[in-house]
Amino acid sequence: DTGVSQDPRHKITKRGQNVTFRCDPISEHNRLYWYRQTLGQGPEFLTYFQNEAQLEKSRLLSDRFSAERPKGSFSTLEIQRTEQGDSAMYLCASSPGLTNTGELFFGEGSRLTVL
Amino acid sequence: LAKTTQPISMDSYEGQEVNITCSHNNIATNDYITWYQQFPSQGPRFIIQGYKTKVTNEVASLFIPADRKSSTLSLPRVSLSDTAVYYCLVHGGATNKLIFGTGTLLAVQP
């Protein structure tokens, strides 16, 4: 399968713990996006990378959230000191090229449950 | 970014044609219209994109009137497997992100 891969698919953690999600984009896709989605809502933009550079971060991304894409390939999203409000599906997407054509390729997401 | 408005939900039956209309009154000259489909517990999937008039692919058709203030996604002969949330998005060519609304939940019944 050559689609966007996310790991883990499901994560249950206790409030206050740190969690990390990994995203492997489609090979040679320059852009990588992170979104968050809660029940009944559309995906909310969190941040995006062009190669290894993080070019935009949403104000939704508090100081407890950090994302990296160290070599311009896979990316990680870390949430420190998790809160119950962080429970959501975290979606990763990638796209080729240096401009946004509107076509993003999404992974199946990582579902986080904070107890 | 232009705001979009679409129905919260729609019902249909298998074999029918479904038309989902999206309003985007503040669309800018260089904005494109893109539709995504999302099944439960999956990421959204790109369906179709257009700028004006009509675009058709193997999955759907997209109709855009001359004023471009609305667009209609047309799904021919829907089946149960077309039950999903459909998102209408408007974005410029230089936009770095896509903004999703709450979408339209299409429920197809037998």
Tab-separated table of C-alpha atoms in Angstrom:
chain	number	residue	atom	x	y	z
A	1	ASP	CA	0.000	0.000	0.000
A	2	THR	CA	1.486	3.354	-1.000
A	3	GLY	CA	-0.995	5.639	0.719
A	4	VAL	CA	-0.495	7.827	3.777
A	5	SER	CA	0.230	5.696	6.814
A	6	GLN	CA	-0.463	6.694	10.413
A	7	ASP	CA	0.580	5.000	13.613
A	8	PRO	CA	-0.857	4.108	16.035
A	9	ARG	CA	-4.420	3.864	14.789
A	10	HIS	CA	-5.777	4.004	18.326
A	11	LYS	CA	-4.288	5.363	21.532
A	12	ILE	CA	-5.837	5.436	24.984
A	13	THR	CA	-3.984	7.402	27.602
A	14	LYS	CA	-4.491	8.970	30.985
A	15	ARG	CA	-4.721	12.703	31.447
A	16	GLY	CA	-1.303	14.234	31.908
A	17	GLN	CA	0.584	11.686	29.833
A	18	ASN	CA	2.465	12.487	26.652
A	19	VAL	CA	1.552	10.881	23.332
A	20	THR	CA	3.218	10.850	19.937
A	21	PHE	CA	1.717	10.072	16.558
A	22	ARG	CA	3.649	9.235	13.430
A	23	CYS	CA	2.719	9.920	9.836
A	24	ASP	CA	4.406	8.485	6.753
A	25	PRO	CA	3.274	10.444	3.695
A	26	ILE	CA	3.140	9.230	0.137
A	27	SER	CA	6.665	8.963	-1.175
A	28	GLU	CA	8.052	12.187	-2.645
A	29	HIS	CA	5.123	14.297	-1.505
A	30	ASN	CA	6.528	17.661	-0.508
A	31	ARG	CA	3.676	18.851	1.678
A	32	LEU	CA	2.436	17.247	4.856
A	33	TYR	CA	-0.548	18.401	6.898
A	34	TRP	CA	-1.938	17.613	10.317
A	35	TYR	CA	-5.634	17.996	11.080
A	36	ARG	CA	-7.739	17.214	14.124
A	37	GLN	CA	-11.331	16.039	13.966
A	38	THR	CA	-13.883	15.651	16.726
A	39	LEU	CA	-17.209	13.879	16.474
A	40	GLY	CA	-19.678	15.624	14.190
A	41	GLN	CA	-17.194	18.233	13.028
A	42	GLY	CA	-15.092	18.593	9.936
A	43	PRO	CA	-11.317	18.296	10.137
A	44	GLU	CA	-9.586	21.318	11.700
A	45	PHE	CA	-6.252	22.441	10.315
A	46	LEU	CA	-3.373	22.246	12.800
A	47	THR	CA	-0.150	22.699	10.871
A	48	TYR	CA	1.644	21.947	7.636
A	49	PHE	CA	5.150	21.316	6.377
A	50	GLN	CA	6.781	21.882	3.066
A	51	ASN	CA	9.625	19.402	3.068
A	52	GLU	CA	11.190	19.802	6.536
A	53	ALA	CA	10.038	23.378	7.103
A	54	GLN	CA	6.971	23.965	9.261
A	55	LEU	CA	5.364	26.877	7.443
A	56	GLU	CA	2.112	27.434	9.279
A	57	LYS	CA	0.596	26.607	12.628
A	58	SER	CA	-2.993	27.100	13.679
A	59	ARG	CA	-3.821	29.008	16.830
A	60	LEU	CA	-5.526	25.769	17.860
A	61	LEU	CA	-2.071	24.320	18.317
A	62	SER	CA	-1.264	25.168	21.922
A	63	ASP	CA	2.206	25.034	23.415
A	64	ARG	CA	1.539	21.448	24.414
A	65	PHE	CA	1.496	20.412	20.771
A	66	SER	CA	4.613	20.086	18.674
A	67	ALA	CA	5.130	18.668	15.223
A	68	GLU	CA	8.302	17.796	13.384
A	69	ARG	CA	9.329	16.545	9.991
A	70	PRO	CA	13.079	16.259	10.465
A	71	LYS	CA	14.163	14.882	7.107
A	72	GLY	CA	11.262	15.982	5.005
A	73	SER	CA	9.769	12.504	4.965
A	74	PHE	CA	7.809	11.179	7.961
A	75	SER	CA	6.366	13.504	10.586
A	76	THR	CA	5.533	13.231	14.262
A	77	LEU	CA	2.909	15.058	16.283
A	78	GLU	CA	3.487	15.103	20.025
A	79	ILE	CA	0.976	16.160	22.627
A	80	GLN	CA	2.372	16.822	26.071
A	81	ARG	CA	0.361	16.706	29.305
A	82	THR	CA	-2.730	15.476	27.541
A	83	GLU	CA	-6.149	16.792	28.549
A	84	GLN	CA	-9.551	15.240	28.006
A	85	GLY	CA	-10.273	17.903	25.411
A	86	ASP	CA	-7.466	16.495	23.284
A	87	SER	CA	-9.558	13.402	22.579
A	88	ALA	CA	-10.046	13.406	18.821
A	89	MET	CA	-9.023	11.826	15.551
A	90	TYR	CA	-5.675	13.170	14.360
A	91	LEU	CA	-5.436	13.088	10.594
A	92	CYS	CA	-2.354	13.395	8.457
A	93	ALA	CA	-2.413	14.277	4.768
A	94	SER	CA	0.154	14.835	2.088
A	95	SER	CA	0.250	16.400	-1.336
A	96	PRO	CA	2.780	16.573	-4.112
A	97	GLY	CA	4.333	19.671	-5.542
A	98	LEU	CA	5.094	23.059	-4.115
A	99	THR	CA	1.624	24.548	-4.363
A	100	ASN	CA	-1.711	23.547	-2.944
A	101	THR	CA	-3.908	22.252	-5.742
A	102	GLY	CA	-6.669	21.327	-3.314
A	103	GLU	CA	-6.109	17.594	-3.543
A	104	LEU	CA	-4.849	16.175	-0.289
A	105	PHE	CA	-4.290	12.487	0.357
A	106	PHE	CA	-5.380	11.624	3.872
A	107	GLY	CA	-4.393	8.734	6.073
A	108	GLU	CA	-6.918	6.811	8.132
A	109	GLY	CA	-6.105	8.784	11.241
A	110	SER	CA	-4.966	8.149	14.784
A	111	ARG	CA	-7.771	8.156	17.318
A	112	LEU	CA	-6.805	9.498	20.736
A	113	THR	CA	-8.856	8.904	23.855
A	114	VAL	CA	-7.762	10.709	27.002
A	115	LEU	CA	-9.248	9.303	30.197
B	1	LEU	CA	-11.090	32.259	2.726
B	2	ALA	CA	-14.616	32.072	1.360
B	3	LYS	CA	-17.174	30.637	3.769
B	4	THR	CA	-19.317	27.773	2.509
B	5	THR	CA	-22.833	26.762	3.488
B	6	GLN	CA	-24.278	23.346	2.764
B	7	PRO	CA	-27.179	21.289	4.196
B	8	ILE	CA	-26.416	19.420	7.377
B	9	SER	CA	-27.980	16.221	6.101
B	10	MET	CA	-29.790	14.639	3.163
B	11	ASP	CA	-31.635	11.384	2.651
B	12	SER	CA	-31.870	9.366	-0.521
B	13	TYR	CA	-32.664	5.901	-1.816
B	14	GLU	CA	-30.533	3.522	-3.782
B	15	GLY	CA	-30.507	4.194	-7.501
B	16	GLN	CA	-31.469	7.848	-7.216
B	17	GLU	CA	-29.415	10.813	-8.348
B	18	VAL	CA	-28.343	13.021	-5.451
B	19	ASN	CA	-27.522	16.702	-5.763
B	20	ILE	CA	-25.809	18.495	-2.888
B	21	THR	CA	-25.648	22.261	-3.235
B	22	CYS	CA	-23.066	24.461	-1.563
B	23	SER	CA	-23.266	28.236	-1.272
B	24	HIS	CA	-20.116	30.339	-1.375
B	25	ASN	CA	-21.257	33.914	-1.935
B	26	ASN	CA	-17.858	35.459	-1.198
B	27	ILE	CA	-15.834	33.318	-3.583
B	28	ALA	CA	-12.833	35.151	-4.990
B	29	THR	CA	-11.804	35.314	-8.622
B	30	ASN	CA	-8.910	32.886	-8.202
B	31	ASP	CA	-10.728	30.440	-5.903
B	32	TYR	CA	-11.367	26.809	-6.787
B	33	ILE	CA	-14.197	24.595	-5.511
B	34	THR	CA	-13.304	21.171	-4.212
B	35	TRP	CA	-15.420	18.371	-2.772
B	36	TYR	CA	-14.343	15.624	-0.412
B	37	GLN	CA	-16.064	12.475	0.836
B	38	GLN	CA	-15.519	10.971	4.270
B	39	PHE	CA	-16.612	7.592	5.598
B	40	PRO	CA	-16.714	6.913	9.357
B	41	SER	CA	-13.293	6.305	10.904
B	42	GLN	CA	-11.491	7.202	7.687
B	43	GLY	CA	-9.778	10.306	6.394
B	44	PRO	CA	-11.498	12.461	3.781
B	45	ARG	CA	-11.085	11.510	0.144
B	46	PHE	CA	-10.869	13.964	-2.751
B	47	ILE	CA	-13.810	13.591	-5.134
B	48	ILE	CA	-13.773	16.420	-7.646
B	49	GLN	CA	-12.608	19.968	-8.244
B	50	GLY	CA	-13.710	22.731	-10.560
B	51	TYR	CA	-13.445	26.412	-11.349
B	52	LYS	CA	-16.439	27.063	-13.597
B	53	THR	CA	-19.152	25.377	-15.686
B	54	LYS	CA	-19.167	21.584	-15.417
B	55	VAL	CA	-16.624	18.985	-14.457
B	56	THR	CA	-17.251	15.244	-14.611
B	57	ASN	CA	-15.208	12.270	-13.536
B	58	GLU	CA	-15.919	8.611	-12.895
B	59	VAL	CA	-17.390	9.346	-9.479
B	60	ALA	CA	-19.387	12.565	-9.740
B	61	SER	CA	-20.206	15.738	-11.615
B	62	LEU	CA	-19.725	19.267	-10.400
B	63	PHE	CA	-21.918	22.058	-11.704
B	64	ILE	CA	-20.847	25.665	-11.211
B	65	PRO	CA	-23.047	28.506	-12.479
B	66	ALA	CA	-21.600	31.559	-14.150
B	67	ASP	CA	-21.622	33.700	-10.996
B	68	ARG	CA	-19.801	30.908	-9.104
B	69	LYS	CA	-21.651	31.782	-5.893
B	70	SER	CA	-22.782	28.201	-5.525
B	71	SER	CA	-21.903	24.740	-6.760
B	72	THR	CA	-23.721	21.424	-6.945
B	73	LEU	CA	-22.172	18.019	-6.492
B	74	SER	CA	-24.141	15.406	-8.390
B	75	LEU	CA	-23.858	11.714	-7.548
B	76	PRO	CA	-25.551	9.493	-10.138
B	77	ARG	CA	-27.433	6.389	-9.038
B	78	VAL	CA	-26.264	6.284	-5.433
B	79	SER	CA	-25.792	3.042	-3.563
B	80	LEU	CA	-25.668	2.237	0.143
B	81	SER	CA	-21.897	2.619	0.027
B	82	ASP	CA	-22.267	6.304	-0.863
B	83	THR	CA	-23.496	6.991	2.663
B	84	ALA	CA	-20.889	9.435	3.931
B	85	VAL	CA	-20.198	13.049	4.815
B	86	TYR	CA	-19.544	15.313	1.837
B	87	TYR	CA	-17.525	18.502	2.274
B	88	CYS	CA	-17.517	21.520	-0.008
B	89	LEU	CA	-14.373	23.655	0.156
B	90	VAL	CA	-13.347	26.868	-1.534
B	91	HIS	CA	-9.702	27.790	-1.739
B	92	GLY	CA	-7.293	29.911	-3.669
B	93	GLY	CA	-4.484	28.470	-5.717
B	94	ALA	CA	-1.962	29.926	-3.314
B	95	THR	CA	-3.789	28.789	-0.191
B	96	ASN	CA	-1.598	26.716	2.056
B	97	LYS	CA	-4.389	24.883	3.821
B	98	LEU	CA	-7.884	23.612	3.236
B	99	ILE	CA	-10.647	24.650	5.619
B	100	PHE	CA	-13.381	22.093	6.169
B	101	GLY	CA	-16.869	22.949	7.380
B	102	THR	CA	-19.214	20.455	8.989
B	103	GLY	CA	-20.228	18.931	5.672
B	104	THR	CA	-23.423	17.198	4.527
B	105	LEU	CA	-24.263	13.782	5.901
B	106	LEU	CA	-25.811	11.801	3.069
B	107	ALA	CA	-27.784	8.761	4.166
B	108	VAL	CA	-28.694	6.331	1.401
B	109	GLN	CA	-31.448	3.868	2.232
B	110	PRO	CA	-32.364	0.633	0.434
